[in-house]
Amino acid sequence: MQLRNLLTVNVVELGEEAPMIHETAPLDFTAQHSTSVPKPSSTTSFNVPQPTSTSPQPSVTSSPKAAPTGSGGKMKYAGVNIAGFDFSCSTDGSCQVGGIYAPLPATGGPDGSGQMKHFVQDDNLNAFRLPVSWQYLVDGNLGGSLSANNLGNYDKLLQACLGTGALCIIDIHNYARWNGGVIGQGGPSNDQFVSLWTQLATKYASPTNVAFGIMNEPHDINIQTWAETLQLVVTAIRKAGATSQYILLPGNNYSSASEFAGNSAAALLPIHNPDGSNTNLIFDIHQYLDSDFSGTNAECSTNKVDAFTALATFLRSHSRQAFLSETGGGNTQSCVRDLCQLLQYCDANADVFLGYTGWAAGSFDRGYVLSETPAFANGQWTDQLLVSSCIKR
């Protein structure tokens, strides 16, 4: 998530109190939460602009138009972020090893495994992004080996994800930084970052449904130098034996989808596999729909379909794909309207948009302004409004 100012977020195991922990958030995170908005009726319709057609627009309850390449009109992947191992990270890449709140009942956290099973079985979702801090994985030792204990905890969540059959995205949630220093640009060396990914790729080289999200939301970086760093990581991942899995390539400006083509694409397009191909090298994009695009407000004000139309044209012209690994909004009617419209558009252009994961469930309390955490009571899970209206398939 695009995060600029430190705030306090209450995260609790469902039905229990837990200590306050800190996660940073963009701009101002003081918007009032909306947790009791009635679900729209099944007949509510929202118009979704299409890039090449002047025919009537689909409603939320109608089937989107087939994608231009005949992909069947649905993105391949749909899912949710399962957050918690990233808690305490700020946008300068400072993360407290002890600040995580793992979505693992065994360590006193919420039931991330149960949430994922519910999302797969009841909502037909098939992708989960699992944010984690670099510091946590190496127990605060920059350039060091993966911590057996900490990786073991994270691996429990990843194995639970793999057990559902879903795509499981390892996401390093550090904003291209470690404690304020930019990777390969005066902070951690490229070798130290490559070491992290070499170890992860070696461990997870076999599962075909693991994806490697190289970095969450780089910002304020030299994009050409960053592309050189990404190339080194891609080469290392492939040489470690993970030869076929998706690798997500993030651009500048907090991975902004709206700004990708104009600000990051030229530098990232040449990144390639060791064989010279770009097979399964996917651009990683984020987009929030509130008034300042920060993902801090309960109400949404735009569907950003105009920006995604331009991005789709760009991607198609270069035969490339993007994955919307963070999007979302409050559990409000305005966000139901706008997010449903955006995801319908992406479904209708599924030749270039591979999938999406909403932000976020896992260890977030249901009162968090962007919460997608389901409630569990009497043996049943109940989704948040935005999940039941837009995220589920």
PDB file of C-alpha atoms in Angstrom, residues 132-257:
ATOM      1  CA  VAL A 132       6.528  -9.405   4.179  1.00  0.00           C
ATOM      2  CA  SER A 133       9.350  -7.105   5.222  1.00  0.00           C
ATOM      3  CA  TRP A 134      12.926  -7.723   4.127  1.00  0.00           C
ATOM      4  CA  GLN A 135      14.073  -7.081   7.692  1.00  0.00           C
ATOM      5  CA  TYR A 136      11.812  -9.787   9.058  1.00  0.00           C
ATOM      6  CA  LEU A 137      13.042 -12.430   6.631  1.00  0.00           C
ATOM      7  CA  VAL A 138      16.712 -11.883   7.546  1.00  0.00           C
ATOM      8  CA  ASP A 139      16.065 -10.960  11.193  1.00  0.00           C
ATOM      9  CA  GLY A 140      17.460  -7.470  10.692  1.00  0.00           C
ATOM     10  CA  ASN A 141      20.760  -8.634   9.199  1.00  0.00           C
ATOM     11  CA  LEU A 142      21.196  -6.769   5.909  1.00  0.00           C
ATOM     12  CA  GLY A 143      22.805  -9.088   3.367  1.00  0.00           C
ATOM     13  CA  GLY A 144      22.463 -12.041   5.713  1.00  0.00           C
ATOM     14  CA  SER A 145      20.896 -15.446   5.374  1.00  0.00           C
ATOM     15  CA  LEU A 146      17.174 -16.020   5.703  1.00  0.00           C
ATOM     16  CA  SER A 147      16.206 -16.491   9.341  1.00  0.00           C
ATOM     17  CA  ALA A 148      15.139 -20.095   9.903  1.00  0.00           C
ATOM     18  CA  ASN A 149      12.590 -19.054  12.525  1.00  0.00           C
ATOM     19  CA  ASN A 150      11.146 -16.045  10.733  1.00  0.00           C
ATOM     20  CA  LEU A 151      11.083 -17.652   7.304  1.00  0.00           C
ATOM     21  CA  GLY A 152       9.506 -20.665   8.961  1.00  0.00           C
ATOM     22  CA  ASN A 153       6.625 -18.514  10.175  1.00  0.00           C
ATOM     23  CA  TYR A 154       6.167 -16.835   6.805  1.00  0.00           C
ATOM     24  CA  ASP A 155       6.389 -20.219   5.096  1.00  0.00           C
ATOM     25  CA  LYS A 156       3.430 -21.452   7.147  1.00  0.00           C
ATOM     26  CA  LEU A 157       1.280 -18.776   5.514  1.00  0.00           C
ATOM     27  CA  LEU A 158       2.751 -19.462   2.093  1.00  0.00           C
ATOM     28  CA  GLN A 159       2.202 -23.199   2.406  1.00  0.00           C
ATOM     29  CA  ALA A 160      -1.391 -22.564   3.465  1.00  0.00           C
ATOM     30  CA  CYS A 161      -1.777 -20.467   0.331  1.00  0.00           C
ATOM     31  CA  LEU A 162      -0.192 -23.129  -1.871  1.00  0.00           C
ATOM     32  CA  GLY A 163      -2.535 -25.673  -0.315  1.00  0.00           C
ATOM     33  CA  THR A 164      -5.522 -23.837  -1.748  1.00  0.00           C
ATOM     34  CA  GLY A 165      -4.140 -24.177  -5.278  1.00  0.00           C
ATOM     35  CA  ALA A 166      -4.104 -20.393  -5.687  1.00  0.00           C
ATOM     36  CA  LEU A 167      -1.336 -18.228  -7.079  1.00  0.00           C
ATOM     37  CA  CYS A 168       0.807 -17.137  -4.108  1.00  0.00           C
ATOM     38  CA  ILE A 169       2.764 -13.908  -4.541  1.00  0.00           C
ATOM     39  CA  ILE A 170       5.795 -13.292  -2.328  1.00  0.00           C
ATOM     40  CA  ASP A 171       5.904  -9.508  -1.873  1.00  0.00           C
ATOM     41  CA  ILE A 172       8.881  -7.714  -0.315  1.00  0.00           C
ATOM     42  CA  HIS A 173       7.161  -4.690   1.220  1.00  0.00           C
ATOM     43  CA  ASN A 174      10.084  -2.250   1.486  1.00  0.00           C
ATOM     44  CA  TYR A 175       9.507   0.554  -1.053  1.00  0.00           C
ATOM     45  CA  ALA A 176      12.874  -0.148  -2.756  1.00  0.00           C
ATOM     46  CA  ARG A 177      14.622   0.663   0.518  1.00  0.00           C
ATOM     47  CA  TRP A 178      16.168  -0.578   3.751  1.00  0.00           C
ATOM     48  CA  ASN A 179      15.992   1.863   6.664  1.00  0.00           C
ATOM     49  CA  GLY A 180      15.963   4.912   4.420  1.00  0.00           C
ATOM     50  CA  GLY A 181      18.563   3.884   1.853  1.00  0.00           C
ATOM     51  CA  VAL A 182      17.507   3.142  -1.736  1.00  0.00           C
ATOM     52  CA  ILE A 183      18.632  -0.205  -3.112  1.00  0.00           C
ATOM     53  CA  GLY A 184      21.503   0.232  -5.541  1.00  0.00           C
ATOM     54  CA  GLN A 185      21.287   4.002  -5.180  1.00  0.00           C
ATOM     55  CA  GLY A 186      23.312   4.774  -2.081  1.00  0.00           C
ATOM     56  CA  GLY A 187      21.569   2.344   0.257  1.00  0.00           C
ATOM     57  CA  PRO A 188      21.763  -1.456   0.258  1.00  0.00           C
ATOM     58  CA  SER A 189      23.897  -2.808  -2.555  1.00  0.00           C
ATOM     59  CA  ASN A 190      22.444  -4.684  -5.492  1.00  0.00           C
ATOM     60  CA  ASP A 191      24.386  -7.727  -4.287  1.00  0.00           C
ATOM     61  CA  GLN A 192      22.605  -7.622  -0.927  1.00  0.00           C
ATOM     62  CA  PHE A 193      19.200  -7.440  -2.605  1.00  0.00           C
ATOM     63  CA  VAL A 194      20.102 -10.141  -5.115  1.00  0.00           C
ATOM     64  CA  SER A 195      21.185 -12.334  -2.198  1.00  0.00           C
ATOM     65  CA  LEU A 196      17.721 -12.072  -0.666  1.00  0.00           C
ATOM     66  CA  TRP A 197      15.998 -13.065  -3.883  1.00  0.00           C
ATOM     67  CA  THR A 198      18.481 -15.814  -4.710  1.00  0.00           C
ATOM     68  CA  GLN A 199      17.709 -17.451  -1.374  1.00  0.00           C
ATOM     69  CA  LEU A 200      13.945 -17.083  -1.794  1.00  0.00           C
ATOM     70  CA  ALA A 201      13.968 -18.334  -5.370  1.00  0.00           C
ATOM     71  CA  THR A 202      16.114 -21.307  -4.418  1.00  0.00           C
ATOM     72  CA  LYS A 203      13.676 -22.288  -1.688  1.00  0.00           C
ATOM     73  CA  TYR A 204      10.583 -21.792  -3.837  1.00  0.00           C
ATOM     74  CA  ALA A 205      11.906 -22.874  -7.229  1.00  0.00           C
ATOM     75  CA  SER A 206       9.623 -25.912  -7.470  1.00  0.00           C
ATOM     76  CA  PRO A 207       6.034 -24.723  -6.847  1.00  0.00           C
ATOM     77  CA  THR A 208       4.623 -23.506 -10.145  1.00  0.00           C
ATOM     78  CA  ASN A 209       1.980 -21.378  -8.406  1.00  0.00           C
ATOM     79  CA  VAL A 210       4.470 -19.175  -6.549  1.00  0.00           C
ATOM     80  CA  ALA A 211       5.069 -15.717  -8.030  1.00  0.00           C
ATOM     81  CA  PHE A 212       7.855 -13.330  -7.097  1.00  0.00           C
ATOM     82  CA  GLY A 213       6.803  -9.745  -6.357  1.00  0.00           C
ATOM     83  CA  ILE A 214      10.252  -8.158  -6.362  1.00  0.00           C
ATOM     84  CA  MET A 215       9.339  -5.014  -4.429  1.00  0.00           C
ATOM     85  CA  ASN A 216       6.333  -3.127  -3.132  1.00  0.00           C
ATOM     86  CA  GLU A 217       5.866   0.454  -4.364  1.00  0.00           C
ATOM     87  CA  PRO A 218       9.252   1.923  -5.245  1.00  0.00           C
ATOM     88  CA  HIS A 219       9.165   5.706  -5.130  1.00  0.00           C
ATOM     89  CA  ASP A 220      11.478   8.673  -5.623  1.00  0.00           C
ATOM     90  CA  ILE A 221      14.116   6.601  -7.374  1.00  0.00           C
ATOM     91  CA  ASN A 222      16.202   6.827 -10.507  1.00  0.00           C
ATOM     92  CA  ILE A 223      14.106   4.563 -12.699  1.00  0.00           C
ATOM     93  CA  GLN A 224      16.895   3.615 -15.100  1.00  0.00           C
ATOM     94  CA  THR A 225      19.175   2.581 -12.244  1.00  0.00           C
ATOM     95  CA  TRP A 226      16.251   0.729 -10.653  1.00  0.00           C
ATOM     96  CA  ALA A 227      15.683  -1.165 -13.907  1.00  0.00           C
ATOM     97  CA  GLU A 228      19.301  -2.325 -13.759  1.00  0.00           C
ATOM     98  CA  THR A 229      18.662  -3.623 -10.241  1.00  0.00           C
ATOM     99  CA  LEU A 230      15.542  -5.440 -11.399  1.00  0.00           C
ATOM    100  CA  GLN A 231      17.458  -7.060 -14.234  1.00  0.00           C
ATOM    101  CA  LEU A 232      19.990  -8.446 -11.793  1.00  0.00           C
ATOM    102  CA  VAL A 233      17.203  -9.863  -9.626  1.00  0.00           C
ATOM    103  CA  VAL A 234      15.362 -11.435 -12.565  1.00  0.00           C
ATOM    104  CA  THR A 235      18.549 -13.121 -13.727  1.00  0.00           C
ATOM    105  CA  ALA A 236      19.265 -14.384 -10.207  1.00  0.00           C
ATOM    106  CA  ILE A 237      15.758 -15.775  -9.729  1.00  0.00           C
ATOM    107  CA  ARG A 238      15.890 -17.657 -13.003  1.00  0.00           C
ATOM    108  CA  LYS A 239      19.399 -18.983 -12.378  1.00  0.00           C
ATOM    109  CA  ALA A 240      18.321 -20.189  -8.930  1.00  0.00           C
ATOM    110  CA  GLY A 241      15.982 -22.632 -10.653  1.00  0.00           C
ATOM    111  CA  ALA A 242      12.711 -20.686 -10.684  1.00  0.00           C
ATOM    112  CA  THR A 243      12.650 -20.723 -14.461  1.00  0.00           C
ATOM    113  CA  SER A 244       8.952 -20.441 -15.252  1.00  0.00           C
ATOM    114  CA  GLN A 245       7.141 -18.611 -12.444  1.00  0.00           C
ATOM    115  CA  TYR A 246       5.737 -15.110 -12.796  1.00  0.00           C
ATOM    116  CA  ILE A 247       8.024 -12.275 -11.732  1.00  0.00           C
ATOM    117  CA  LEU A 248       6.319  -8.935 -11.023  1.00  0.00           C
ATOM    118  CA  LEU A 249       8.283  -5.842 -12.080  1.00  0.00           C
ATOM    119  CA  PRO A 250       7.376  -2.645 -10.178  1.00  0.00           C
ATOM    120  CA  GLY A 251       7.919   0.864 -11.506  1.00  0.00           C
ATOM    121  CA  ASN A 252       8.366   4.231  -9.822  1.00  0.00           C
ATOM    122  CA  ASN A 253       5.754   6.489  -8.167  1.00  0.00           C
ATOM    123  CA  TYR A 254       4.424   3.814  -5.801  1.00  0.00           C
ATOM    124  CA  SER A 255       3.792   1.481  -8.767  1.00  0.00           C
ATOM    125  CA  SER A 256       1.095   3.851 -10.025  1.00  0.00           C
ATOM    126  CA  ALA A 257      -0.878   2.349 -12.898  1.00  0.00           C
TER     127      ALA A 257
END
